[in-house]
Tab-separated table of C-alpha atoms and ligand atoms in Angstrom:
chain	number	residue	atom	x	y	z
A	1	UNK	CA	28.430	-150.682	163.028
A	2	UNK	CA	31.365	-151.802	161.064
A	3	UNK	CA	31.992	-154.852	163.151
A	4	UNK	CA	28.346	-155.800	163.033
A	5	UNK	CA	28.492	-155.566	159.228
A	6	UNK	CA	31.633	-157.746	159.262
A	7	UNK	CA	29.977	-160.306	161.408
A	8	UNK	CA	26.969	-160.377	159.111
A	9	UNK	CA	29.327	-160.829	156.169
A	10	UNK	CA	31.112	-163.727	157.837
A	11	UNK	CA	27.758	-165.341	158.590
A	12	UNK	CA	26.662	-164.753	155.031
A	13	UNK	CA	29.809	-166.459	153.548
A	14	UNK	CA	29.599	-169.198	156.172
A	15	UNK	CA	26.034	-170.055	155.031
A	16	UNK	CA	27.054	-169.683	151.406
A	17	UNK	CA	29.941	-172.133	151.696
A	18	UNK	CA	27.705	-174.606	153.545
A	19	UNK	CA	25.624	-174.962	150.376
A	20	UNK	CA	27.162	-177.286	147.747
A	21	UNK	CA	28.061	-175.582	144.506
A	22	UNK	CA	25.977	-176.360	141.448
A	23	UNK	CA	28.074	-178.704	139.324
A	24	UNK	CA	28.409	-178.975	135.538
A	25	UNK	CA	27.120	-182.532	135.764
A	26	UNK	CA	23.979	-181.308	137.490
A	27	UNK	CA	23.430	-178.652	134.779
A	28	UNK	CA	23.902	-181.319	132.100
A	29	UNK	CA	21.479	-183.696	133.801
A	30	UNK	CA	18.865	-180.926	134.129
A	31	UNK	CA	19.345	-179.992	130.511
A	32	UNK	CA	18.951	-183.637	129.393
A	33	UNK	CA	15.730	-184.024	131.346
A	34	UNK	CA	14.309	-180.928	129.606
A	35	UNK	CA	15.401	-181.921	126.105
A	36	UNK	CA	12.043	-183.084	124.772
A	37	UNK	CA	10.216	-179.952	126.048
A	38	UNK	CA	12.833	-177.513	124.714
A	39	UNK	CA	12.551	-179.119	121.313
A	40	UNK	CA	8.737	-179.041	121.542
A	41	UNK	CA	8.856	-175.307	122.323
A	42	UNK	CA	11.240	-174.639	119.457
A	43	UNK	CA	9.091	-176.600	116.970
A	44	UNK	CA	6.012	-174.745	118.136
A	45	UNK	CA	7.745	-171.374	117.625
A	46	UNK	CA	9.060	-172.622	114.296
A	47	UNK	CA	5.582	-173.530	113.148
A	48	UNK	CA	4.231	-170.134	114.269
A	49	UNK	CA	6.894	-167.542	113.348
A	50	UNK	CA	6.180	-163.835	113.761
A	51	UNK	CA	7.875	-160.832	112.214
A	52	UNK	CA	9.699	-158.088	114.152
A	53	UNK	CA	7.495	-156.161	116.575
A	54	UNK	CA	4.676	-158.626	115.956
A	55	UNK	CA	5.870	-161.421	118.242
A	56	UNK	CA	2.586	-161.503	120.151
A	57	UNK	CA	1.959	-165.237	120.286
A	58	UNK	CA	5.623	-166.043	120.921
A	59	UNK	CA	5.757	-163.468	123.770
A	60	UNK	CA	2.621	-164.883	125.355
A	61	UNK	CA	4.011	-168.448	125.286
A	62	UNK	CA	7.256	-167.213	126.862
A	63	UNK	CA	5.367	-165.224	129.556
A	64	UNK	CA	3.128	-168.214	130.295
A	65	UNK	CA	6.168	-170.404	130.799
A	66	UNK	CA	7.978	-167.944	133.032
A	67	UNK	CA	4.814	-167.477	135.180
A	68	UNK	CA	4.465	-171.258	135.482
A	69	UNK	CA	7.982	-171.129	137.057
A	70	UNK	CA	6.658	-168.695	139.652
A	71	UNK	CA	8.464	-165.646	138.218
A	72	UNK	CA	7.215	-162.134	138.192
A	73	UNK	CA	6.960	-161.374	134.453
A	74	UNK	CA	7.104	-158.041	132.770
A	75	UNK	CA	5.574	-157.989	129.269
A	76	UNK	CA	5.161	-155.457	126.490
A	77	UNK	CA	8.678	-153.998	126.695
A	78	UNK	CA	9.648	-152.497	123.333
A	79	UNK	CA	6.218	-153.724	122.080
A	80	UNK	CA	6.460	-157.488	122.730
A	81	UNK	CA	9.543	-158.033	124.876
A	82	UNK	CA	9.347	-160.250	127.934
A	83	UNK	CA	11.564	-159.834	130.988
A	84	UNK	CA	11.798	-161.649	134.340
A	85	UNK	CA	14.350	-161.867	137.133
A	86	UNK	CA	15.355	-165.067	138.840
A	87	UNK	CA	16.521	-164.325	142.370
A	88	UNK	CA	19.101	-166.790	143.633
A	89	UNK	CA	18.962	-167.516	147.368
A	90	UNK	CA	22.649	-166.797	147.778
A	91	UNK	CA	24.399	-163.422	147.424
A	92	UNK	CA	26.132	-162.791	144.162
A	93	UNK	CA	26.323	-160.705	140.986
A	94	UNK	CA	23.583	-160.181	138.366
A	95	UNK	CA	23.813	-161.583	134.855
A	96	UNK	CA	21.690	-160.737	131.848
A	97	UNK	CA	20.801	-163.571	129.427
A	98	UNK	CA	19.196	-162.561	126.184
A	99	UNK	CA	17.277	-164.363	123.419
A	100	UNK	CA	15.698	-162.805	120.375
A	101	UNK	CA	12.255	-163.900	119.237
A	102	UNK	CA	11.513	-162.534	115.730
A	103	UNK	CA	11.354	-164.389	112.391
A	104	UNK	CA	11.963	-163.198	108.799
A	105	UNK	CA	9.939	-162.589	105.617
A	106	UNK	CA	11.112	-165.843	104.047
A	107	UNK	CA	8.948	-168.595	102.564
A	108	UNK	CA	10.215	-171.825	104.086
A	109	UNK	CA	11.485	-174.493	101.681
A	110	UNK	CA	12.672	-177.135	104.107
A	111	UNK	CA	10.749	-180.382	104.499
A	112	UNK	CA	10.679	-180.570	108.317
A	113	UNK	CA	7.288	-181.830	109.676
A	114	UNK	CA	6.876	-178.565	111.657
A	115	UNK	CA	7.577	-176.403	108.603
A	116	UNK	CA	6.054	-172.907	108.668
A	117	UNK	CA	3.128	-172.109	106.480
A	118	UNK	CA	2.671	-168.665	108.060
A	119	UNK	CA	2.287	-165.499	106.042
A	120	UNK	CA	2.191	-161.883	107.064
A	121	UNK	CA	2.005	-158.365	105.600
A	122	UNK	CA	5.485	-156.970	104.944
A	123	UNK	CA	5.972	-153.677	103.089
A	124	UNK	CA	2.524	-153.847	101.663
A	125	UNK	CA	2.946	-157.419	100.354
A	126	UNK	CA	1.906	-160.804	101.650
A	127	UNK	CA	5.042	-162.804	102.449
A	128	UNK	CA	5.922	-166.132	103.863
A	129	UNK	CA	7.314	-165.995	107.391
A	130	UNK	CA	10.051	-168.322	108.630
A	131	UNK	CA	12.462	-168.617	111.543
A	132	UNK	CA	15.296	-168.574	109.039
A	133	UNK	CA	17.785	-167.193	111.569
A	134	UNK	CA	17.081	-169.699	114.375
A	135	UNK	CA	15.570	-167.275	116.847
A	136	UNK	CA	13.028	-169.969	117.614
A	137	UNK	CA	15.932	-172.025	119.013
A	138	UNK	CA	17.224	-169.041	121.021
A	139	UNK	CA	13.840	-168.473	122.614
A	140	UNK	CA	13.425	-172.140	123.531
A	141	UNK	CA	16.984	-172.274	124.877
A	142	UNK	CA	16.441	-169.332	127.204
A	143	UNK	CA	13.059	-170.839	128.396
A	144	UNK	CA	14.941	-174.004	129.177
A	145	UNK	CA	17.720	-172.113	131.018
A	146	UNK	CA	15.106	-170.274	133.057
A	147	UNK	CA	13.557	-173.595	134.166
A	148	UNK	CA	16.894	-175.089	135.154
A	149	UNK	CA	17.991	-171.934	137.030
A	150	UNK	CA	14.668	-171.728	138.905
A	151	UNK	CA	15.018	-175.389	139.922
A	152	UNK	CA	18.456	-174.571	141.377
A	153	UNK	CA	17.468	-171.275	142.884
A	154	UNK	CA	18.184	-172.411	146.499
A	155	UNK	CA	21.871	-172.863	145.639
A	156	UNK	CA	22.110	-170.095	143.044
A	157	UNK	CA	24.126	-167.016	143.837
A	158	UNK	CA	22.992	-163.650	142.491
A	159	UNK	CA	20.292	-162.827	140.057
A	160	UNK	CA	19.524	-163.683	136.409
A	161	UNK	CA	17.836	-161.067	134.249
A	162	UNK	CA	16.067	-163.011	131.481
A	163	UNK	CA	15.529	-160.913	128.337
A	164	UNK	CA	13.328	-162.127	125.505
A	165	UNK	CA	13.870	-159.467	122.899
A	166	UNK	CA	11.728	-158.579	119.893
A	167	UNK	CA	12.787	-157.170	116.506
A	168	UNK	CA	16.452	-158.132	116.305
A	169	UNK	CA	16.191	-158.284	112.501
A	170	UNK	CA	15.124	-154.673	112.253
A	171	UNK	CA	11.795	-152.937	112.637
A	172	UNK	CA	9.040	-152.158	110.099
A	173	UNK	CA	9.449	-148.770	108.563
A	174	UNK	CA	8.479	-145.958	110.872
A	175	UNK	CA	8.625	-148.095	114.012
A	176	UNK	CA	11.149	-148.434	116.764
A	177	UNK	CA	12.042	-151.651	118.564
A	178	UNK	CA	14.628	-154.192	119.505
A	179	UNK	CA	17.502	-153.916	121.987
A	180	UNK	CA	17.846	-150.113	121.811
A	181	UNK	CA	14.207	-149.609	122.653
A	182	UNK	CA	14.376	-152.078	125.544
A	183	UNK	CA	17.311	-150.106	126.941
A	184	UNK	CA	15.378	-146.858	126.530
A	185	UNK	CA	12.486	-148.440	128.423
A	186	UNK	CA	14.759	-149.121	131.436
A	187	UNK	CA	15.783	-152.745	130.838
A	188	UNK	CA	18.993	-152.324	132.870
A	189	UNK	CA	17.118	-150.692	135.746
A	190	UNK	CA	15.050	-153.809	136.341
A	191	UNK	CA	18.224	-155.467	137.702
A	192	UNK	CA	21.577	-153.931	137.130
A	193	UNK	CA	23.698	-156.653	135.409
A	194	UNK	CA	27.460	-156.978	135.860
A	195	UNK	CA	27.712	-159.286	132.871
A	196	UNK	CA	25.583	-160.207	129.904
A	197	UNK	CA	25.576	-163.356	127.732
A	198	UNK	CA	23.943	-164.307	124.455
A	199	UNK	CA	24.362	-166.843	121.764
A	200	UNK	CA	23.347	-167.414	118.148
A	201	UNK	CA	22.857	-170.658	116.224
A	202	UNK	CA	24.688	-170.733	112.935
A	203	UNK	CA	24.872	-172.981	109.886
A	204	UNK	CA	28.592	-172.397	109.267
A	205	UNK	CA	29.592	-174.537	112.320
A	206	UNK	CA	28.960	-178.214	112.891
A	207	UNK	CA	26.760	-179.393	115.748
A	208	UNK	CA	28.754	-179.717	118.955
A	209	UNK	CA	31.018	-176.735	118.151
A	210	UNK	CA	30.878	-173.226	119.471
A	211	UNK	CA	32.959	-170.195	118.287
A	212	UNK	CA	33.807	-166.837	119.837
A	213	UNK	CA	36.597	-164.318	120.064
A	214	UNK	CA	37.603	-161.570	122.482
A	215	UNK	CA	37.156	-157.997	121.273
A	216	UNK	CA	35.161	-157.198	118.146
A	217	UNK	CA	33.174	-160.206	116.909
A	218	UNK	CA	30.478	-158.826	114.637
A	219	UNK	CA	30.522	-155.637	112.593
A	220	UNK	CA	28.831	-152.403	113.258
A	221	UNK	CA	26.239	-151.871	110.500
A	222	UNK	CA	24.895	-148.657	108.993
A	223	UNK	CA	22.328	-148.245	106.281
A	224	UNK	CA	22.407	-145.315	103.916
A	225	UNK	CA	20.505	-143.673	101.080
A	226	UNK	CA	22.055	-141.546	98.380
A	227	UNK	CA	19.815	-139.473	96.184
A	228	UNK	CA	21.397	-138.185	92.996
A	229	UNK	CA	19.578	-135.405	91.251
A	230	UNK	CA	20.103	-134.447	87.612
A	231	UNK	CA	17.701	-132.981	85.097
A	232	UNK	CA	15.242	-135.121	83.212
A	233	UNK	CA	15.333	-135.134	79.426
A	234	UNK	CA	14.796	-137.256	76.321
A	235	UNK	CA	17.020	-140.355	76.042
A	236	UNK	CA	18.030	-139.335	72.553
A	237	UNK	CA	19.275	-135.866	73.643
A	238	UNK	CA	21.364	-136.362	76.849
A	239	UNK	CA	23.079	-132.995	76.326
A	240	UNK	CA	19.821	-131.220	77.032
A	241	UNK	CA	19.649	-132.617	80.587
A	242	UNK	CA	21.856	-133.945	83.351
A	243	UNK	CA	22.030	-137.795	83.556
A	244	UNK	CA	21.799	-138.995	87.150
A	245	UNK	CA	22.184	-142.645	86.111
A	246	UNK	CA	25.733	-142.076	84.744
A	247	UNK	CA	26.573	-139.978	87.832
A	248	UNK	CA	25.188	-142.709	90.172
A	249	UNK	CA	27.154	-145.362	88.327
A	250	UNK	CA	30.389	-143.350	88.877
A	251	UNK	CA	29.493	-143.017	92.542
A	252	UNK	CA	29.052	-146.854	92.888
A	253	UNK	CA	32.456	-147.434	91.397
A	254	UNK	CA	34.197	-144.693	93.281
A	255	UNK	CA	32.656	-145.851	96.564
A	256	UNK	CA	34.496	-149.126	96.229
A	257	UNK	CA	37.808	-147.234	96.672
A	258	UNK	CA	36.955	-146.294	100.244
A	259	UNK	CA	37.670	-149.822	101.435
A	260	UNK	CA	40.405	-150.655	98.920
A	261	UNK	CA	42.293	-147.297	99.093
A	262	UNK	CA	41.435	-145.379	102.265
A	263	UNK	CA	41.162	-147.838	105.119
A	264	UNK	CA	44.037	-149.676	106.795
A	265	UNK	CA	42.933	-153.176	105.852
A	266	UNK	CA	45.678	-154.707	108.031
A	267	UNK	CA	43.821	-153.414	111.086
A	268	UNK	CA	40.313	-154.588	110.268
A	269	UNK	CA	38.126	-155.363	107.248
A	270	UNK	CA	35.213	-153.245	106.125
A	271	UNK	CA	32.446	-153.387	103.545
A	272	UNK	CA	30.635	-150.817	101.508
A	273	UNK	CA	27.756	-152.306	99.484
A	274	UNK	CA	25.231	-150.599	97.271
A	275	UNK	CA	22.308	-153.013	97.340
A	276	UNK	CA	19.720	-151.116	95.298
A	277	UNK	CA	19.662	-148.535	92.515
A	278	UNK	CA	16.285	-147.140	91.646
A	279	UNK	CA	15.861	-144.702	88.797
A	280	UNK	CA	14.184	-144.356	85.475
A	281	UNK	CA	11.044	-145.864	83.990
A	282	UNK	CA	11.593	-146.178	80.217
A	283	UNK	CA	14.405	-146.758	77.641
A	284	UNK	CA	14.173	-143.289	76.136
A	285	UNK	CA	13.755	-141.103	79.222
A	286	UNK	CA	16.755	-139.945	81.220
A	287	UNK	CA	15.273	-139.582	84.691
A	288	UNK	CA	15.584	-136.636	86.948
A	289	UNK	CA	16.653	-138.654	90.035
A	290	UNK	CA	18.266	-141.861	91.112
A	291	UNK	CA	18.065	-143.369	94.613
A	292	UNK	CA	20.686	-145.775	95.899
A	293	UNK	CA	20.468	-147.838	99.063
A	294	UNK	CA	23.441	-149.498	100.732
A	295	UNK	CA	25.106	-150.737	103.874
A	296	UNK	CA	28.423	-150.145	105.615
A	297	UNK	CA	30.104	-152.735	107.837
A	298	UNK	CA	33.050	-151.704	110.086
A	299	UNK	CA	34.784	-152.970	113.207
A	300	UNK	CA	35.698	-149.678	114.910
A	301	UNK	CA	34.141	-146.245	115.462
A	302	UNK	CA	37.110	-144.652	113.708
A	303	UNK	CA	36.639	-146.752	110.544
A	304	UNK	CA	32.904	-146.056	110.648
A	305	UNK	CA	33.368	-142.291	110.797
A	306	UNK	CA	36.011	-142.425	108.042
A	307	UNK	CA	33.789	-144.447	105.680
A	308	UNK	CA	30.733	-142.203	106.213
A	309	UNK	CA	32.803	-139.081	105.706
A	310	UNK	CA	34.479	-140.458	102.547
A	311	UNK	CA	31.152	-141.726	101.150
A	312	UNK	CA	29.624	-138.278	101.570
A	313	UNK	CA	32.555	-136.600	99.885
A	314	UNK	CA	32.590	-139.118	97.017
A	315	UNK	CA	28.857	-138.873	96.503
A	316	UNK	CA	28.773	-135.056	96.381
A	317	UNK	CA	32.050	-134.576	94.458
A	318	UNK	CA	31.459	-137.233	91.818
A	319	UNK	CA	27.876	-135.979	91.320
A	320	UNK	CA	29.245	-132.434	90.969
A	321	UNK	CA	31.742	-133.596	88.352
A	322	UNK	CA	28.728	-134.777	86.332
A	323	UNK	CA	26.858	-131.533	86.910
A	324	UNK	CA	24.443	-133.390	89.232
A	325	UNK	CA	23.973	-133.135	93.017
A	326	UNK	CA	23.933	-135.933	95.567
A	327	UNK	CA	22.751	-136.171	99.156
A	328	UNK	CA	23.924	-138.881	101.510
A	329	UNK	CA	21.447	-139.737	104.257
A	330	UNK	CA	22.434	-142.173	107.071
A	331	UNK	CA	19.493	-144.163	108.334
A	332	UNK	CA	18.723	-143.984	112.077
A	333	UNK	CA	19.561	-146.701	114.651
A	334	UNK	CA	22.788	-148.227	113.350
A	335	UNK	CA	24.101	-151.318	115.097
A	336	UNK	CA	27.379	-150.708	116.887
A	337	UNK	CA	30.287	-153.176	116.670
A	338	UNK	CA	29.575	-156.223	118.865
A	339	UNK	CA	32.471	-156.416	121.225
A	340	UNK	CA	33.209	-159.319	123.559
A	341	UNK	CA	34.794	-158.179	126.873
A	342	UNK	CA	38.283	-159.695	126.798
A	343	UNK	CA	38.439	-160.733	130.481
A	344	UNK	CA	34.905	-162.131	130.491
A	345	UNK	CA	35.618	-163.965	127.224
A	346	UNK	CA	38.548	-165.630	128.854
A	347	UNK	CA	36.450	-167.020	131.686
A	348	UNK	CA	33.484	-167.867	129.394
A	349	UNK	CA	35.850	-169.734	127.121
A	350	UNK	CA	37.093	-171.778	130.093
A	351	UNK	CA	33.486	-172.591	130.975
A	352	UNK	CA	32.693	-173.551	127.389
A	353	UNK	CA	35.729	-175.791	127.231
A	354	UNK	CA	34.803	-177.407	130.498
A	355	UNK	CA	31.203	-177.977	129.304
A	356	UNK	CA	31.877	-179.102	125.711
A	357	UNK	CA	35.533	-180.109	125.543
A	358	UNK	CA	38.425	-177.941	124.437
A	359	UNK	CA	38.249	-179.222	120.826
A	360	UNK	CA	34.630	-178.009	120.592
A	361	UNK	CA	35.512	-174.316	121.272
A	362	UNK	CA	36.862	-172.527	118.224
A	363	UNK	CA	38.128	-169.001	117.698
A	364	UNK	CA	35.679	-167.171	115.459
A	365	UNK	CA	36.841	-164.997	112.599
A	366	UNK	CA	35.500	-161.446	112.438
A	367	UNK	CA	31.954	-161.571	111.070
A	368	UNK	CA	30.557	-158.799	108.859
A	369	UNK	CA	27.007	-159.567	109.922
A	370	UNK	CA	25.573	-157.359	112.643
A	371	UNK	CA	23.515	-157.769	115.838
A	372	UNK	CA	21.485	-155.223	117.797
A	373	UNK	CA	22.605	-157.011	121.025
A	374	UNK	CA	25.791	-155.011	120.416
A	375	UNK	CA	24.063	-152.079	122.105
A	376	UNK	CA	23.584	-154.126	125.257
A	377	UNK	CA	27.206	-155.267	125.030
A	378	UNK	CA	28.160	-151.647	124.990
A	379	UNK	CA	26.384	-151.009	128.269
A	380	UNK	CA	27.365	-154.228	130.098
A	381	UNK	CA	30.544	-156.331	129.793
A	382	UNK	CA	29.443	-159.159	127.592
A	383	UNK	CA	30.219	-162.379	125.775
A	384	UNK	CA	28.456	-163.606	122.681
A	385	UNK	CA	29.123	-166.861	120.941
A	386	UNK	CA	27.999	-168.915	117.932
A	387	UNK	CA	26.553	-172.406	118.287
A	388	UNK	CA	26.892	-174.882	115.419
A	389	UNK	CA	23.656	-176.440	114.128
A	390	UNK	CA	24.737	-178.201	110.932
A	391	UNK	CA	24.635	-182.006	111.321
A	392	UNK	CA	27.921	-183.841	111.121
A	393	UNK	CA	26.714	-185.575	107.920
A	394	UNK	CA	26.767	-182.210	106.091
A	395	UNK	CA	29.563	-179.809	105.095
A	396	UNK	CA	28.883	-176.602	107.071
A	397	UNK	CA	30.520	-174.594	104.236
A	398	UNK	CA	27.802	-175.841	101.890
A	399	UNK	CA	24.827	-175.822	104.298
A	400	UNK	CA	22.121	-173.292	103.596
A	401	UNK	CA	23.087	-170.148	105.484
A	402	UNK	CA	21.140	-168.261	108.176
A	403	UNK	CA	18.376	-166.307	106.362
A	404	UNK	CA	18.184	-168.905	103.591
A	405	UNK	CA	14.707	-170.455	102.909
A	406	UNK	CA	16.398	-173.846	103.547
A	407	UNK	CA	18.126	-172.909	106.818
A	408	UNK	CA	18.114	-175.987	108.985
A	409	UNK	CA	18.719	-176.333	112.718
A	410	UNK	CA	20.048	-179.687	113.927
A	411	UNK	CA	18.155	-180.029	117.229
A	412	UNK	CA	21.189	-181.671	118.869
A	413	UNK	CA	22.774	-178.221	118.608
A	414	UNK	CA	19.985	-176.723	120.688
A	415	UNK	CA	21.038	-178.926	123.642
A	416	UNK	CA	24.640	-177.736	123.121
A	417	UNK	CA	23.410	-174.152	123.134
A	418	UNK	CA	21.407	-174.622	126.334
A	419	UNK	CA	24.318	-176.387	128.072
A	420	UNK	CA	26.753	-173.685	126.946
A	421	UNK	CA	24.517	-170.868	128.254
A	422	UNK	CA	23.914	-172.553	131.605
A	423	UNK	CA	27.585	-173.410	132.152
A	424	UNK	CA	28.783	-169.916	131.322
A	425	UNK	CA	26.119	-168.192	133.395
A	426	UNK	CA	26.369	-170.455	136.466
A	427	UNK	CA	30.235	-170.441	136.408
A	428	UNK	CA	30.104	-166.670	136.369
A	429	UNK	CA	27.610	-166.450	139.235
A	430	UNK	CA	29.540	-169.016	141.328
A	431	UNK	CA	32.963	-167.472	140.654
A	432	UNK	CA	34.716	-166.064	143.760
A	433	UNK	CA	33.827	-162.471	144.450
A	434	UNK	CA	35.474	-160.130	141.966
B	1	ZN	ZN1	19.254	-162.892	111.241
B	2	ZN	ZN1	19.710	-163.843	114.079
């Protein structure tokens, strides 16, 4: 039995080595021949953006394309997610490639000819909708990658799990979605990946440049609500009530000492932001209650626990000092820290340098933005990198940021993104057995 297996293995490797490896030059040529179509797809998505969990049209375009490539397509994962597996003809590992598809409640102010005029309902209001984070580019890039990989399937080792994910930017209130929901629905059972790769276009890098780092790359994010309760009274007679506005103000100030006084800032940065304070209705009424909303960004589980614990203590103790009470409520579904697997990052960096030139690959600083892909990166060794999309004629430091109503994607950067993804994935699949 054993010898038969060995013989089969020898045969398998013999036939594998008889097939020429897919070269970087071939990937680049295939990418170049797809350029016009990838840009057309991206412009179409840009013109028709859809908010989180509502990516119905986008998902159907993606599914239609994947079906046209002869793939078996699964739709409707986590509401609108689309998944397919490309089976290479040679034995090898499985990689997961992920793109996000959702847009933002932003009214576009650019003057591109394919500018979005879309609107949608968001929190009870009609808002403009824009691909202000570049997920239109990510979706088009992964569609292009799928086409190239299918073309090369005869010489491709292993499998590629294509993941078009909804709702990266967060779900409408009361709904679930995004990467955690796709995992819950069995994403990693469709094909068990040994590695996962994803990218994001960004305004803070020039076109042609990519940036990544081993270990933590993007922060874990938590959202919280603090409700401070006092006792309502007349604004002219504060002594007859308990003022939750003064108590809340003290909590805001004291909360800033968590980062500046409690954390070891030489190890990693952290952020505590109160982004909203809601309380009161009139100049001469001290309200009974104040609600505060905020976010925490950390780069380790230990820091996260410490910040949450300190914030709770500060909220309740400071409120008590004012005679009020406070309750800290952590919102569900936080994003964990996005961690790049160190070994995999080393090999992906070599692929990126080979594809784009060593000078094009930069070490990213720690980023306090967050990504729900982090939850996939917790389950599968992963590498995530940023792709510059600010034209060389502009200063990236001054370019409108992701989420801005003037966010602009230099389409030459889309080609760089596609090449980077293909090189990293194919190099991984063709690497000698681990
Ligand atoms: Zn975003
Ligand atoms: Zn994004």
